[in-house]
Every structure is written in structure tokens, then in C-alpha cells.
Amino acid sequence: MATTSSMLLILIAILSSGFFSNTGYSFLIKEATISDIKLAFNQNPLSSRELIDLYQKEIIRH
């Protein structure tokens, strides 16, 4: 349960920032829904590691 809550908090933080683009699939992280992120995971243009990297870059930026 804690892992799910932590991941949700990370996703919310990421949704409020940045732009992700990779091999023709792109979306604004600010406007992405959890469904958009799940789709990106399922279609493989976004990995968990990349999601965490985006989150970490936002922390550094702010």
C-alpha cells in the first residue's frame, strides 16, 4: 500500500511539470493523466526509470 501511495505522489508531482517525448510518442507531463502514463508504460516509450528521472529533474529545477 505504501508503494502505491508513494508512486501516486510521484506521478502527481510529475504531472505538474515538464514534457516527455520519445520516438514519436509525446505528451505534456503537466497535462498527462495517470491513464496517459500507463499507456506510455504499456507502449514502452516510458520506463519507470525515465519517470523517476523526470521527477528528480523537476526537484532539482525547483
PDB file of C-alpha atoms in Angstrom:
ATOM      1  CA  MET A   1       0.000   0.000   0.000  1.00  0.00           C
ATOM      2  CA  ALA A   2       2.801   2.434   0.851  1.00  0.00           C
ATOM      3  CA  THR A   3       4.438   1.753  -2.508  1.00  0.00           C
ATOM      4  CA  THR A   4       1.201   2.558  -4.338  1.00  0.00           C
ATOM      5  CA  SER A   5       0.786   5.776  -2.376  1.00  0.00           C
ATOM      6  CA  SER A   6       4.399   6.757  -2.999  1.00  0.00           C
ATOM      7  CA  MET A   7       4.087   6.109  -6.729  1.00  0.00           C
ATOM      8  CA  LEU A   8       0.882   8.128  -6.869  1.00  0.00           C
ATOM      9  CA  LEU A   9       2.595  11.054  -5.149  1.00  0.00           C
ATOM     10  CA  ILE A  10       5.460  10.834  -7.622  1.00  0.00           C
ATOM     11  CA  LEU A  11       3.041  10.799 -10.552  1.00  0.00           C
ATOM     12  CA  ILE A  12       1.177  13.807  -9.214  1.00  0.00           C
ATOM     13  CA  ALA A  13       4.439  15.712  -8.840  1.00  0.00           C
ATOM     14  CA  ILE A  14       5.485  14.806 -12.351  1.00  0.00           C
ATOM     15  CA  LEU A  15       2.121  15.692 -13.815  1.00  0.00           C
ATOM     16  CA  SER A  16       2.677  19.239 -12.678  1.00  0.00           C
ATOM     17  CA  SER A  17       5.827  19.680 -14.751  1.00  0.00           C
ATOM     18  CA  GLY A  18       7.773  19.078 -17.905  1.00  0.00           C
ATOM     19  CA  PHE A  19       7.431  17.486 -21.316  1.00  0.00           C
ATOM     20  CA  PHE A  20       8.220  13.922 -22.311  1.00  0.00           C
ATOM     21  CA  SER A  21       8.931  12.868 -25.881  1.00  0.00           C
ATOM     22  CA  ASN A  22      10.445   9.673 -27.182  1.00  0.00           C
ATOM     23  CA  THR A  23      10.243   8.012 -30.617  1.00  0.00           C
ATOM     24  CA  GLY A  24       7.084   9.711 -31.803  1.00  0.00           C
ATOM     25  CA  TYR A  25       5.090   9.416 -28.577  1.00  0.00           C
ATOM     26  CA  SER A  26       4.836  12.616 -26.624  1.00  0.00           C
ATOM     27  CA  PHE A  27       2.667  14.325 -24.079  1.00  0.00           C
ATOM     28  CA  LEU A  28       2.919  17.194 -21.677  1.00  0.00           C
ATOM     29  CA  ILE A  29       3.620  15.812 -18.250  1.00  0.00           C
ATOM     30  CA  LYS A  30       1.599  18.719 -16.816  1.00  0.00           C
ATOM     31  CA  GLU A  31      -1.450  17.580 -18.754  1.00  0.00           C
ATOM     32  CA  ALA A  32      -0.879  13.825 -18.650  1.00  0.00           C
ATOM     33  CA  THR A  33      -3.354  11.726 -16.776  1.00  0.00           C
ATOM     34  CA  ILE A  34      -2.448   8.552 -14.959  1.00  0.00           C
ATOM     35  CA  SER A  35      -4.068   6.758 -17.911  1.00  0.00           C
ATOM     36  CA  ASP A  36      -1.676   8.582 -20.280  1.00  0.00           C
ATOM     37  CA  ILE A  37       1.300   7.493 -18.204  1.00  0.00           C
ATOM     38  CA  LYS A  38       0.022   3.900 -18.031  1.00  0.00           C
ATOM     39  CA  LEU A  39      -0.363   3.937 -21.814  1.00  0.00           C
ATOM     40  CA  ALA A  40       3.196   5.217 -22.188  1.00  0.00           C
ATOM     41  CA  PHE A  41       4.387   2.391 -19.924  1.00  0.00           C
ATOM     42  CA  ASN A  42       2.408  -0.189 -21.911  1.00  0.00           C
ATOM     43  CA  GLN A  43       3.652   1.078 -25.284  1.00  0.00           C
ATOM     44  CA  ASN A  44       7.215   1.208 -23.915  1.00  0.00           C
ATOM     45  CA  PRO A  45       8.234   4.793 -24.715  1.00  0.00           C
ATOM     46  CA  LEU A  46       8.353   5.491 -20.979  1.00  0.00           C
ATOM     47  CA  SER A  47      10.010   3.307 -18.399  1.00  0.00           C
ATOM     48  CA  SER A  48       9.728   3.524 -14.632  1.00  0.00           C
ATOM     49  CA  ARG A  49      13.340   4.693 -14.529  1.00  0.00           C
ATOM     50  CA  GLU A  50      12.609   7.505 -17.006  1.00  0.00           C
ATOM     51  CA  LEU A  51       9.587   8.546 -14.972  1.00  0.00           C
ATOM     52  CA  ILE A  52      11.709   8.746 -11.838  1.00  0.00           C
ATOM     53  CA  ASP A  53      14.412  10.661 -13.754  1.00  0.00           C
ATOM     54  CA  LEU A  54      11.816  13.227 -14.853  1.00  0.00           C
ATOM     55  CA  TYR A  55      10.667  13.574 -11.259  1.00  0.00           C
ATOM     56  CA  GLN A  56      14.226  14.018  -9.989  1.00  0.00           C
ATOM     57  CA  LYS A  57      14.993  16.654 -12.624  1.00  0.00           C
ATOM     58  CA  GLU A  58      11.947  18.618 -11.512  1.00  0.00           C
ATOM     59  CA  ILE A  59      13.087  18.502  -7.901  1.00  0.00           C
ATOM     60  CA  ILE A  60      16.497  19.831  -8.934  1.00  0.00           C
ATOM     61  CA  ARG A  61      14.916  22.504 -11.144  1.00  0.00           C
ATOM     62  CA  HIS A  62      12.817  23.854  -8.279  1.00  0.00           C
TER      63      HIS A  62
END
